[in-house]
Amino acid sequence: MATDIRDTAHAVEAAAVMGLLPARPRLLALGEPTHGEDALLDLRNGLFRQLVEQEGYRTIAIEIDCLAALAVDDYVTSGTGTLDEVVEHGFSHGWGASAANRDLVRWMRAHNVRVDNDGRPASERLRFAGLDGPLEITGAASPRQALTALHGYLAARLDADLLPCTAETLDRLLGADDRWTDPAAMTDPARSVGRSAEAGELRLLADDLVALLDERTPQLLEETSREEWDRARLYGRTAIGLLRYHHRMADASPARMSRLCAVRDAMMAHNLLALAERGPALVHAHNSHLQRARSSMRMWQGPVEWWSAGAIVSARLGGEYAFVAAALGTIRHRGVDTPPPDTLEGLLYALPEERCVVDARRLAAALGDTRPAPRVSPWFGYAPLDPARLADSDGIVFVGDVPQD
């Protein structure tokens, strides 16, 4: 058994990951079982560099606010702003403090600038994207930024009588932003404005604006760049997603949290499908967002389940979506010690390599009908892999010991 498992393990390199797949996917999803550990992000960075240099990948998308991330993309593609500014403001969830994220942005900018400082052709530039909506675990942003940006794009290029409303109407219906961002609304549906009369009208207007964007696509692509049009599409799907999310926040039914999780992952999926139109991209987020199976977690009101972004995208793209899960042995500074030997992580921890990529399906075949015991984490922030879903991923990246940063 141990020999069979060793035969499935290889160094974490782009060639080894690609060797698990029948062809280069448009979206290569690399999961992580926990957030905030630079050791995992350093591994991600190294793999992305190899994918760029060896496989022609040009985009990386990570689990941050898709609108905030536009500032990072502007910096890496054209040098807009400074490294300090975009790392501070372009990363949500406080992840701009990560040295690994800073290193990623610095390297991408350097790659996009030739030695003669002319800059690479647009088709060769690396791109950066956020795949998440403007959401936090404690609440969601106002739809103001997305709605007003979409309206502004259309108003600058189309006759006023084509638009469903004026900017002043949007401003009046949106009201004060703190109405939308009240943290208490996450646990108290009555505090949410998501089912107010104004929110209902905004949902109709957002739908009309996105429909207008679609209807006028030929004209808009003649008069503006595809980049501007793509951003308008991002604003549109974000506005609709945020308004839908706020509507669900006002739901007092037992299905409320499952529906919120589902809306969030659907927003991620739409962003990923749009990125897939650009060409091959590396996607990095929590395993639960990228796996092909239904996701689940336990929250304050009980267990919740939803279809992940990866499940949605995989259903749409088929073999052009690949998912490599990540697992680890220890995070001792978080109380996660050596995994029991009868667990999946325990079997991988016994391998001689500190870091390796494993063929998940070959490993499942080597294990046969006997599956390892599920690992139980003493820390809520780390989610062990489900051994029953081993064959649902194309591979596993394993890190033995995660040091304290």
mmCIF file of C-alpha atoms in Angstrom:
data_model
loop_
_atom_site.group_PDB
_atom_site.id
_atom_site.type_symbol
_atom_site.label_atom_id
_atom_site.label_comp_id
_atom_site.label_asym_id
_atom_site.label_seq_id
_atom_site.Cartn_x
_atom_site.Cartn_y
_atom_site.Cartn_z
ATOM 1 C CA MET A 1 0.000 0.000 0.000
ATOM 2 C CA ALA A 2 2.715 2.491 0.975
ATOM 3 C CA THR A 3 4.584 1.744 -2.270
ATOM 4 C CA ASP A 4 1.466 2.441 -4.327
ATOM 5 C CA ILE A 5 0.945 5.767 -2.582
ATOM 6 C CA ARG A 6 4.582 6.771 -3.089
ATOM 7 C CA ASP A 7 4.230 6.024 -6.780
ATOM 8 C CA THR A 8 1.521 8.682 -7.073
ATOM 9 C CA ALA A 9 3.597 11.511 -5.529
ATOM 10 C CA HIS A 10 5.761 14.011 -7.450
ATOM 11 C CA ALA A 11 7.428 17.363 -6.802
ATOM 12 C CA VAL A 12 5.044 20.340 -6.936
ATOM 13 C CA GLU A 13 5.829 21.616 -10.413
ATOM 14 C CA ALA A 14 3.706 22.748 -13.326
ATOM 15 C CA ALA A 15 4.787 19.762 -15.411
ATOM 16 C CA ALA A 16 3.660 17.345 -12.702
ATOM 17 C CA VAL A 17 0.282 19.050 -12.345
ATOM 18 C CA MET A 18 -0.250 19.119 -16.107
ATOM 19 C CA GLY A 19 0.719 15.459 -16.241
ATOM 20 C CA LEU A 20 -2.419 14.664 -14.249
ATOM 21 C CA LEU A 21 -4.648 16.209 -16.913
ATOM 22 C CA PRO A 22 -5.608 15.087 -20.431
ATOM 23 C CA ALA A 23 -5.082 18.613 -21.809
ATOM 24 C CA ARG A 24 -4.341 22.144 -20.652
ATOM 25 C CA PRO A 25 -7.527 23.421 -18.984
ATOM 26 C CA ARG A 26 -8.843 26.938 -19.426
ATOM 27 C CA LEU A 27 -9.242 27.150 -15.659
ATOM 28 C CA LEU A 28 -6.821 25.357 -13.370
ATOM 29 C CA ALA A 29 -8.185 25.634 -9.830
ATOM 30 C CA LEU A 30 -5.760 25.228 -6.934
ATOM 31 C CA GLY A 31 -7.495 24.959 -3.585
ATOM 32 C CA GLU A 32 -6.311 25.617 -0.057
ATOM 33 C CA PRO A 33 -7.696 24.079 3.151
ATOM 34 C CA THR A 34 -7.153 27.207 5.244
ATOM 35 C CA HIS A 35 -6.583 30.920 4.718
ATOM 36 C CA GLY A 36 -3.808 33.255 5.747
ATOM 37 C CA GLU A 37 -0.759 30.972 5.605
ATOM 38 C CA ASP A 38 2.025 32.397 3.443
ATOM 39 C CA ALA A 39 3.607 28.963 2.988
ATOM 40 C CA LEU A 40 0.600 27.955 0.894
ATOM 41 C CA LEU A 41 0.631 31.263 -0.976
ATOM 42 C CA ASP A 42 4.348 30.952 -1.732
ATOM 43 C CA LEU A 43 3.629 27.540 -3.239
ATOM 44 C CA ARG A 44 0.840 29.123 -5.315
ATOM 45 C CA ASN A 45 3.189 31.860 -6.510
ATOM 46 C CA GLY A 46 5.847 29.399 -7.587
ATOM 47 C CA LEU A 47 3.349 27.269 -9.470
ATOM 48 C CA PHE A 48 1.911 30.329 -11.229
ATOM 49 C CA ARG A 49 5.373 31.438 -12.381
ATOM 50 C CA GLN A 50 5.976 28.019 -13.896
ATOM 51 C CA LEU A 51 2.560 28.008 -15.568
ATOM 52 C CA VAL A 52 3.348 31.400 -17.096
ATOM 53 C CA GLU A 53 6.797 30.392 -18.315
ATOM 54 C CA GLN A 54 6.044 26.837 -19.421
ATOM 55 C CA GLU A 55 2.330 26.609 -20.214
ATOM 56 C CA GLY A 56 1.336 30.071 -21.476
ATOM 57 C CA TYR A 57 -0.920 31.025 -18.569
ATOM 58 C CA ARG A 58 -1.537 34.764 -18.329
ATOM 59 C CA THR A 59 -4.089 35.291 -15.532
ATOM 60 C CA ILE A 60 -4.336 34.517 -11.847
ATOM 61 C CA ALA A 61 -7.589 34.916 -9.926
ATOM 62 C CA ILE A 62 -7.728 34.741 -6.144
ATOM 63 C CA GLU A 63 -10.449 34.795 -3.507
ATOM 64 C CA ILE A 64 -10.774 38.553 -3.016
ATOM 65 C CA ASP A 65 -13.248 41.318 -3.940
ATOM 66 C CA CYS A 66 -13.493 41.408 -7.741
ATOM 67 C CA LEU A 67 -13.994 45.193 -7.815
ATOM 68 C CA ALA A 68 -11.139 46.049 -5.440
ATOM 69 C CA ALA A 69 -8.864 43.744 -7.436
ATOM 70 C CA LEU A 70 -9.250 45.962 -10.504
ATOM 71 C CA ALA A 71 -6.718 48.341 -8.920
ATOM 72 C CA VAL A 72 -4.186 45.493 -8.709
ATOM 73 C CA ASP A 73 -4.807 44.567 -12.339
ATOM 74 C CA ASP A 74 -4.303 48.197 -13.404
ATOM 75 C CA TYR A 75 -0.993 48.245 -11.559
ATOM 76 C CA VAL A 76 0.407 45.004 -12.967
ATOM 77 C CA THR A 77 -0.695 45.798 -16.524
ATOM 78 C CA SER A 78 0.050 49.529 -16.772
ATOM 79 C CA GLY A 79 1.800 50.644 -13.587
ATOM 80 C CA THR A 80 -1.146 52.700 -12.329
ATOM 81 C CA GLY A 81 -0.641 53.584 -8.660
ATOM 82 C CA THR A 82 2.113 52.204 -6.439
ATOM 83 C CA LEU A 83 2.794 48.775 -5.050
ATOM 84 C CA ASP A 84 2.012 49.968 -1.520
ATOM 85 C CA GLU A 85 -1.320 51.500 -2.589
ATOM 86 C CA VAL A 86 -2.635 48.544 -4.542
ATOM 87 C CA VAL A 87 -1.573 45.969 -1.963
ATOM 88 C CA GLU A 88 -3.308 47.982 0.766
ATOM 89 C CA HIS A 89 -6.528 48.759 -1.117
ATOM 90 C CA GLY A 90 -6.747 46.055 -3.792
ATOM 91 C CA PHE A 91 -6.878 43.062 -1.442
ATOM 92 C CA SER A 92 -10.002 42.502 0.634
ATOM 93 C CA HIS A 93 -10.197 40.379 3.807
ATOM 94 C CA GLY A 94 -7.009 42.027 5.103
ATOM 95 C CA TRP A 95 -4.866 39.870 2.818
ATOM 96 C CA GLY A 96 -2.802 42.793 1.584
ATOM 97 C CA ALA A 97 -0.722 42.270 4.732
ATOM 98 C CA SER A 98 0.551 38.970 3.327
ATOM 99 C CA ALA A 99 4.170 39.117 2.153
ATOM 100 C CA ALA A 100 3.381 36.386 -0.393
ATOM 101 C CA ASN A 101 0.572 38.426 -1.951
ATOM 102 C CA ARG A 102 2.869 41.436 -2.144
ATOM 103 C CA ASP A 103 5.547 39.296 -3.797
ATOM 104 C CA LEU A 104 3.026 38.048 -6.358
ATOM 105 C CA VAL A 105 2.011 41.564 -7.398
ATOM 106 C CA ARG A 106 5.625 42.751 -7.541
ATOM 107 C CA TRP A 107 6.652 39.815 -9.739
ATOM 108 C CA MET A 108 3.689 40.230 -12.086
ATOM 109 C CA ARG A 109 4.477 43.911 -12.617
ATOM 110 C CA ALA A 110 8.143 43.164 -13.256
ATOM 111 C CA HIS A 111 7.198 40.445 -15.748
ATOM 112 C CA ASN A 112 4.992 42.872 -17.671
ATOM 113 C CA VAL A 113 7.809 45.414 -18.094
ATOM 114 C CA ARG A 114 10.450 44.618 -20.655
ATOM 115 C CA VAL A 115 14.105 45.436 -20.102
ATOM 116 C CA ASP A 116 13.674 48.472 -22.360
ATOM 117 C CA ASN A 117 10.625 49.531 -20.285
ATOM 118 C CA ASP A 118 8.341 49.512 -23.322
ATOM 119 C CA GLY A 119 6.121 46.939 -21.690
ATOM 120 C CA ARG A 120 4.960 43.665 -23.138
ATOM 121 C CA PRO A 121 2.289 43.565 -25.837
ATOM 122 C CA ALA A 122 -1.215 43.428 -24.363
ATOM 123 C CA SER A 123 -1.631 39.796 -25.450
ATOM 124 C CA GLU A 124 1.421 38.788 -23.407
ATOM 125 C CA ARG A 125 0.743 40.753 -20.226
ATOM 126 C CA LEU A 126 -0.121 38.996 -17.025
ATOM 127 C CA ARG A 127 -3.516 39.806 -15.571
ATOM 128 C CA PHE A 128 -4.812 39.788 -12.010
ATOM 129 C CA ALA A 129 -8.408 39.245 -10.911
ATOM 130 C CA GLY A 130 -10.542 38.767 -7.848
ATOM 131 C CA LEU A 131 -13.097 35.989 -8.101
ATOM 132 C CA ASP A 132 -15.178 36.843 -5.011
ATOM 133 C CA GLY A 133 -17.910 39.429 -4.752
ATOM 134 C CA PRO A 134 -17.570 42.512 -2.525
ATOM 135 C CA LEU A 135 -18.510 40.356 0.446
ATOM 136 C CA GLU A 136 -17.214 39.616 3.924
ATOM 137 C CA ILE A 137 -18.375 36.973 6.388
ATOM 138 C CA THR A 138 -19.907 39.844 8.391
ATOM 139 C CA GLY A 139 -21.874 41.395 5.560
ATOM 140 C CA ALA A 140 -21.895 42.730 2.008
ATOM 141 C CA ALA A 141 -21.071 45.981 0.272
ATOM 142 C CA SER A 142 -23.561 48.495 -1.037
ATOM 143 C CA PRO A 143 -24.304 47.926 -4.738
ATOM 144 C CA ARG A 144 -23.494 51.607 -5.335
ATOM 145 C CA GLN A 145 -20.057 51.188 -6.921
ATOM 146 C CA ALA A 146 -21.138 48.492 -9.347
ATOM 147 C CA LEU A 147 -24.434 50.115 -10.315
ATOM 148 C CA THR A 148 -23.094 53.621 -10.791
ATOM 149 C CA ALA A 149 -20.078 52.391 -12.779
ATOM 150 C CA LEU A 150 -22.306 50.389 -15.121
ATOM 151 C CA HIS A 151 -24.713 53.294 -15.505
ATOM 152 C CA GLY A 152 -21.824 55.688 -16.146
ATOM 153 C CA TYR A 153 -20.360 53.457 -18.859
ATOM 154 C CA LEU A 154 -23.692 53.258 -20.682
ATOM 155 C CA ALA A 155 -24.643 56.923 -20.168
ATOM 156 C CA ALA A 156 -21.373 58.075 -21.728
ATOM 157 C CA ARG A 157 -22.008 56.094 -24.917
ATOM 158 C CA LEU A 158 -25.756 55.790 -25.460
ATOM 159 C CA ASP A 159 -28.611 58.234 -25.853
ATOM 160 C CA ALA A 160 -30.155 59.191 -22.532
ATOM 161 C CA ASP A 161 -33.619 58.026 -23.560
ATOM 162 C CA LEU A 162 -32.310 54.446 -23.876
ATOM 163 C CA LEU A 163 -31.353 54.258 -20.217
ATOM 164 C CA PRO A 164 -33.969 53.024 -17.721
ATOM 165 C CA CYS A 165 -33.124 55.746 -15.182
ATOM 166 C CA THR A 166 -30.849 58.670 -14.386
ATOM 167 C CA ALA A 167 -27.835 58.645 -12.096
ATOM 168 C CA GLU A 168 -29.846 60.800 -9.679
ATOM 169 C CA THR A 169 -32.540 58.137 -9.472
ATOM 170 C CA LEU A 170 -29.960 55.493 -8.629
ATOM 171 C CA ASP A 171 -28.475 57.716 -5.935
ATOM 172 C CA ARG A 172 -31.888 58.331 -4.375
ATOM 173 C CA LEU A 173 -32.807 54.642 -4.334
ATOM 174 C CA LEU A 174 -29.422 53.586 -2.959
ATOM 175 C CA GLY A 175 -29.551 56.015 -0.058
ATOM 176 C CA ALA A 176 -26.815 55.929 2.553
ATOM 177 C CA ASP A 177 -24.325 53.105 2.100
ATOM 178 C CA ASP A 178 -24.357 52.172 5.780
ATOM 179 C CA ARG A 179 -27.943 50.972 5.320
ATOM 180 C CA TRP A 180 -26.516 48.182 3.167
ATOM 181 C CA THR A 181 -23.387 47.413 5.170
ATOM 182 C CA ASP A 182 -24.894 47.112 8.663
ATOM 183 C CA PRO A 183 -23.077 44.077 10.201
ATOM 184 C CA ALA A 184 -26.112 43.265 12.329
ATOM 185 C CA ALA A 185 -27.987 42.268 9.174
ATOM 186 C CA MET A 186 -25.902 39.118 8.837
ATOM 187 C CA THR A 187 -27.528 37.543 11.875
ATOM 188 C CA ASP A 188 -30.776 39.558 11.995
ATOM 189 C CA PRO A 189 -32.765 39.501 8.728
ATOM 190 C CA ALA A 190 -34.974 42.324 9.996
ATOM 191 C CA ARG A 191 -31.969 44.677 9.848
ATOM 192 C CA SER A 192 -31.420 44.081 6.127
ATOM 193 C CA VAL A 193 -32.699 46.528 3.485
ATOM 194 C CA GLY A 194 -32.576 43.808 0.851
ATOM 195 C CA ARG A 195 -36.368 43.487 0.556
ATOM 196 C CA SER A 196 -37.255 47.155 0.833
ATOM 197 C CA ALA A 197 -39.215 48.861 -1.929
ATOM 198 C CA GLU A 198 -36.054 50.698 -3.000
ATOM 199 C CA ALA A 199 -34.049 47.461 -3.227
ATOM 200 C CA GLY A 200 -36.801 45.891 -5.323
ATOM 201 C CA GLU A 201 -36.744 48.802 -7.749
ATOM 202 C CA LEU A 202 -32.957 48.687 -7.923
ATOM 203 C CA ARG A 203 -33.058 45.005 -8.868
ATOM 204 C CA LEU A 204 -35.326 45.814 -11.811
ATOM 205 C CA LEU A 205 -33.127 48.708 -12.895
ATOM 206 C CA ALA A 206 -29.975 46.602 -12.631
ATOM 207 C CA ASP A 207 -31.591 43.967 -14.821
ATOM 208 C CA ASP A 208 -32.557 46.624 -17.375
ATOM 209 C CA LEU A 209 -29.043 48.085 -17.406
ATOM 210 C CA VAL A 210 -27.440 44.687 -17.961
ATOM 211 C CA ALA A 211 -29.975 43.912 -20.690
ATOM 212 C CA LEU A 212 -29.105 47.209 -22.382
ATOM 213 C CA LEU A 213 -25.406 46.363 -22.177
ATOM 214 C CA ASP A 214 -26.105 43.037 -23.902
ATOM 215 C CA GLU A 215 -28.396 44.524 -26.542
ATOM 216 C CA ARG A 216 -25.869 47.195 -27.516
ATOM 217 C CA THR A 217 -22.810 44.930 -27.523
ATOM 218 C CA PRO A 218 -21.946 45.430 -31.238
ATOM 219 C CA GLN A 219 -22.152 49.219 -30.945
ATOM 220 C CA LEU A 220 -20.270 49.338 -27.653
ATOM 221 C CA LEU A 221 -17.448 47.141 -28.932
ATOM 222 C CA GLU A 222 -17.082 49.404 -31.977
ATOM 223 C CA GLU A 223 -16.908 52.559 -29.872
ATOM 224 C CA THR A 224 -14.919 51.352 -26.834
ATOM 225 C CA SER A 225 -12.282 48.768 -26.077
ATOM 226 C CA ARG A 226 -13.144 45.210 -25.194
ATOM 227 C CA GLU A 227 -11.418 45.842 -21.870
ATOM 228 C CA GLU A 228 -13.911 48.607 -21.008
ATOM 229 C CA TRP A 229 -16.819 46.432 -22.128
ATOM 230 C CA ASP A 230 -15.560 43.496 -20.057
ATOM 231 C CA ARG A 231 -15.378 45.738 -16.994
ATOM 232 C CA ALA A 232 -18.916 46.936 -17.611
ATOM 233 C CA ARG A 233 -20.024 43.299 -17.666
ATOM 234 C CA LEU A 234 -18.216 42.767 -14.361
ATOM 235 C CA TYR A 235 -20.035 45.754 -12.864
ATOM 236 C CA GLY A 236 -23.331 44.413 -14.134
ATOM 237 C CA ARG A 237 -23.050 40.889 -12.768
ATOM 238 C CA THR A 238 -21.684 42.247 -9.484
ATOM 239 C CA ALA A 239 -24.586 44.664 -9.091
ATOM 240 C CA ILE A 240 -27.131 41.926 -9.753
ATOM 241 C CA GLY A 241 -25.301 39.498 -7.469
ATOM 242 C CA LEU A 242 -25.063 41.995 -4.605
ATOM 243 C CA LEU A 243 -28.736 42.919 -4.843
ATOM 244 C CA ARG A 244 -29.642 39.240 -4.853
ATOM 245 C CA TYR A 245 -27.362 38.657 -1.852
ATOM 246 C CA HIS A 246 -28.972 41.501 0.111
ATOM 247 C CA HIS A 247 -32.398 40.116 -0.799
ATOM 248 C CA ARG A 248 -31.364 36.771 0.708
ATOM 249 C CA MET A 249 -30.008 38.505 3.816
ATOM 250 C CA ALA A 250 -33.542 39.720 4.514
ATOM 251 C CA ASP A 251 -34.858 36.135 4.354
ATOM 252 C CA ALA A 252 -35.930 34.796 7.755
ATOM 253 C CA SER A 253 -36.429 31.190 6.604
ATOM 254 C CA PRO A 254 -34.268 28.254 7.801
ATOM 255 C CA ALA A 255 -32.690 28.093 4.331
ATOM 256 C CA ARG A 256 -31.284 31.615 4.645
ATOM 257 C CA MET A 257 -27.589 30.812 5.134
ATOM 258 C CA SER A 258 -27.566 28.051 2.529
ATOM 259 C CA ARG A 259 -29.018 30.528 0.053
ATOM 260 C CA LEU A 260 -26.458 33.192 0.958
ATOM 261 C CA CYS A 261 -23.608 30.729 0.439
ATOM 262 C CA ALA A 262 -25.146 29.673 -2.876
ATOM 263 C CA VAL A 263 -25.462 33.264 -4.120
ATOM 264 C CA ARG A 264 -21.856 33.994 -3.192
ATOM 265 C CA ASP A 265 -20.504 30.958 -5.030
ATOM 266 C CA ALA A 266 -22.712 31.676 -8.042
ATOM 267 C CA MET A 267 -21.126 35.140 -8.197
ATOM 268 C CA MET A 268 -17.697 33.504 -8.095
ATOM 269 C CA ALA A 269 -18.705 31.085 -10.850
ATOM 270 C CA HIS A 270 -19.877 33.891 -13.147
ATOM 271 C CA ASN A 271 -16.577 35.692 -12.635
ATOM 272 C CA LEU A 272 -14.635 32.527 -13.426
ATOM 273 C CA LEU A 273 -16.620 31.819 -16.568
ATOM 274 C CA ALA A 274 -15.891 35.359 -17.760
ATOM 275 C CA LEU A 275 -12.170 34.850 -17.070
ATOM 276 C CA ALA A 276 -12.215 31.593 -19.023
ATOM 277 C CA GLU A 277 -13.106 33.611 -22.127
ATOM 278 C CA ARG A 278 -9.700 35.351 -21.842
ATOM 279 C CA GLY A 279 -7.573 32.237 -21.957
ATOM 280 C CA PRO A 280 -5.967 29.892 -19.436
ATOM 281 C CA ALA A 281 -6.001 31.094 -15.826
ATOM 282 C CA LEU A 282 -4.873 29.803 -12.457
ATOM 283 C CA VAL A 283 -7.574 30.128 -9.806
ATOM 284 C CA HIS A 284 -6.739 30.069 -6.101
ATOM 285 C CA ALA A 285 -9.362 29.886 -3.353
ATOM 286 C CA HIS A 286 -10.542 27.676 -0.533
ATOM 287 C CA ASN A 287 -11.148 24.041 -1.469
ATOM 288 C CA SER A 288 -14.815 24.453 -0.534
ATOM 289 C CA HIS A 289 -15.293 27.060 -3.279
ATOM 290 C CA LEU A 290 -13.472 25.136 -6.005
ATOM 291 C CA GLN A 291 -14.424 21.483 -5.480
ATOM 292 C CA ARG A 292 -16.775 19.707 -7.863
ATOM 293 C CA ALA A 293 -18.990 18.300 -5.120
ATOM 294 C CA ARG A 294 -21.556 20.099 -2.981
ATOM 295 C CA SER A 295 -19.990 22.146 -0.224
ATOM 296 C CA SER A 296 -21.058 22.148 3.395
ATOM 297 C CA MET A 297 -20.140 23.760 6.685
ATOM 298 C CA ARG A 298 -21.585 24.259 10.139
ATOM 299 C CA MET A 299 -22.623 27.793 11.068
ATOM 300 C CA TRP A 300 -24.291 29.326 14.103
ATOM 301 C CA GLN A 301 -27.765 28.165 13.102
ATOM 302 C CA GLY A 302 -26.676 24.661 12.015
ATOM 303 C CA PRO A 303 -25.294 22.894 8.922
ATOM 304 C CA VAL A 304 -25.560 24.556 5.499
ATOM 305 C CA GLU A 305 -25.045 23.106 2.021
ATOM 306 C CA TRP A 306 -24.663 24.673 -1.419
ATOM 307 C CA TRP A 307 -23.192 24.047 -4.861
ATOM 308 C CA SER A 308 -19.690 25.497 -5.017
ATOM 309 C CA ALA A 309 -18.352 27.782 -7.737
ATOM 310 C CA GLY A 310 -16.176 24.898 -8.900
ATOM 311 C CA ALA A 311 -19.167 22.596 -9.229
ATOM 312 C CA ILE A 312 -21.018 25.186 -11.307
ATOM 313 C CA VAL A 313 -18.033 25.962 -13.545
ATOM 314 C CA SER A 314 -17.156 22.289 -13.972
ATOM 315 C CA ALA A 315 -20.725 21.574 -15.079
ATOM 316 C CA ARG A 316 -20.375 24.333 -17.705
ATOM 317 C CA LEU A 317 -16.808 23.776 -18.906
ATOM 318 C CA GLY A 318 -16.406 20.026 -18.443
ATOM 319 C CA GLY A 319 -12.809 18.978 -19.088
ATOM 320 C CA GLU A 320 -11.679 22.575 -19.477
ATOM 321 C CA TYR A 321 -11.969 22.957 -15.694
ATOM 322 C CA ALA A 322 -9.463 21.157 -13.486
ATOM 323 C CA PHE A 323 -9.368 21.081 -9.699
ATOM 324 C CA VAL A 324 -6.329 20.309 -7.563
ATOM 325 C CA ALA A 325 -7.190 20.251 -3.871
ATOM 326 C CA ALA A 326 -4.694 21.124 -1.159
ATOM 327 C CA ALA A 327 -4.132 19.338 2.139
ATOM 328 C CA LEU A 328 -1.600 19.711 4.901
ATOM 329 C CA GLY A 329 -0.104 17.866 7.816
ATOM 330 C CA THR A 330 0.420 20.374 10.609
ATOM 331 C CA ILE A 331 -0.185 24.006 11.494
ATOM 332 C CA ARG A 332 1.255 23.747 14.962
ATOM 333 C CA HIS A 333 0.822 27.434 15.748
ATOM 334 C CA ARG A 334 -2.920 26.871 15.245
ATOM 335 C CA GLY A 335 -3.058 23.704 17.319
ATOM 336 C CA VAL A 336 -3.186 21.401 14.273
ATOM 337 C CA ASP A 337 -0.649 18.693 15.109
ATOM 338 C CA THR A 338 0.530 15.522 13.372
ATOM 339 C CA PRO A 339 -2.418 13.859 11.625
ATOM 340 C CA PRO A 340 -3.455 10.388 12.802
ATOM 341 C CA PRO A 341 -1.858 7.727 10.560
ATOM 342 C CA ASP A 342 -5.221 6.225 9.571
ATOM 343 C CA THR A 343 -6.404 9.492 7.960
ATOM 344 C CA LEU A 344 -5.777 10.656 4.388
ATOM 345 C CA GLU A 345 -3.502 13.424 5.646
ATOM 346 C CA GLY A 346 -1.731 10.884 7.865
ATOM 347 C CA LEU A 347 -0.950 8.652 4.873
ATOM 348 C CA LEU A 348 0.397 11.631 2.938
ATOM 349 C CA TYR A 349 2.353 12.897 5.943
ATOM 350 C CA ALA A 350 4.232 9.594 6.004
ATOM 351 C CA LEU A 351 5.640 10.235 2.533
ATOM 352 C CA PRO A 352 9.284 11.367 2.443
ATOM 353 C CA GLU A 353 8.511 14.572 0.518
ATOM 354 C CA GLU A 354 7.677 17.699 2.503
ATOM 355 C CA ARG A 355 5.675 18.992 -0.473
ATOM 356 C CA CYS A 356 4.260 16.890 -3.264
ATOM 357 C CA VAL A 357 1.497 16.655 -5.818
ATOM 358 C CA VAL A 358 -0.454 13.406 -5.832
ATOM 359 C CA ASP A 359 -2.609 11.844 -8.540
ATOM 360 C CA ALA A 360 -5.898 11.714 -6.639
ATOM 361 C CA ARG A 361 -7.538 9.110 -8.841
ATOM 362 C CA ARG A 362 -4.537 6.781 -8.752
ATOM 363 C CA LEU A 363 -4.431 7.205 -4.997
ATOM 364 C CA ALA A 364 -8.123 6.327 -4.769
ATOM 365 C CA ALA A 365 -7.478 3.225 -6.872
ATOM 366 C CA ALA A 366 -4.517 2.267 -4.669
ATOM 367 C CA LEU A 367 -6.683 2.532 -1.564
ATOM 368 C CA GLY A 368 -9.400 0.410 -3.129
ATOM 369 C CA ASP A 369 -12.662 0.059 -1.243
ATOM 370 C CA THR A 370 -11.026 0.995 2.051
ATOM 371 C CA ARG A 371 -11.083 4.714 2.668
ATOM 372 C CA PRO A 372 -9.030 6.447 5.369
ATOM 373 C CA ALA A 373 -10.825 7.826 8.385
ATOM 374 C CA PRO A 374 -11.935 11.462 8.181
ATOM 375 C CA ARG A 375 -9.554 13.788 9.985
ATOM 376 C CA VAL A 376 -11.032 16.044 12.665
ATOM 377 C CA SER A 377 -9.387 19.437 13.014
ATOM 378 C CA PRO A 378 -9.134 20.993 16.492
ATOM 379 C CA TRP A 379 -9.106 24.423 14.819
ATOM 380 C CA PHE A 380 -12.184 25.693 12.974
ATOM 381 C CA GLY A 381 -10.050 27.512 10.386
ATOM 382 C CA TYR A 382 -8.665 24.338 8.811
ATOM 383 C CA ALA A 383 -10.877 21.999 6.794
ATOM 384 C CA PRO A 384 -9.437 18.491 6.219
ATOM 385 C CA LEU A 385 -10.167 16.722 2.955
ATOM 386 C CA ASP A 386 -13.108 14.348 2.800
ATOM 387 C CA PRO A 387 -11.608 10.945 1.893
ATOM 388 C CA ALA A 388 -14.952 9.873 0.404
ATOM 389 C CA ARG A 389 -14.504 12.562 -2.273
ATOM 390 C CA LEU A 390 -10.920 11.739 -3.110
ATOM 391 C CA ALA A 391 -11.567 10.921 -6.757
ATOM 392 C CA ASP A 392 -13.581 14.106 -7.333
ATOM 393 C CA SER A 393 -10.356 16.106 -7.682
ATOM 394 C CA ASP A 394 -7.716 15.780 -10.383
ATOM 395 C CA GLY A 395 -4.895 15.945 -7.872
ATOM 396 C CA ILE A 396 -3.842 16.855 -4.350
ATOM 397 C CA VAL A 397 -1.078 19.242 -3.396
ATOM 398 C CA PHE A 398 0.199 18.255 0.045
ATOM 399 C CA VAL A 399 2.284 20.383 2.402
ATOM 400 C CA GLY A 400 3.649 18.509 5.390
ATOM 401 C CA ASP A 401 4.307 21.271 7.909
ATOM 402 C CA VAL A 402 3.122 24.866 7.674
ATOM 403 C CA PRO A 403 5.514 27.126 9.623
ATOM 404 C CA GLN A 404 4.410 30.204 11.476
ATOM 405 C CA ASP A 405 4.970 33.292 9.337
#
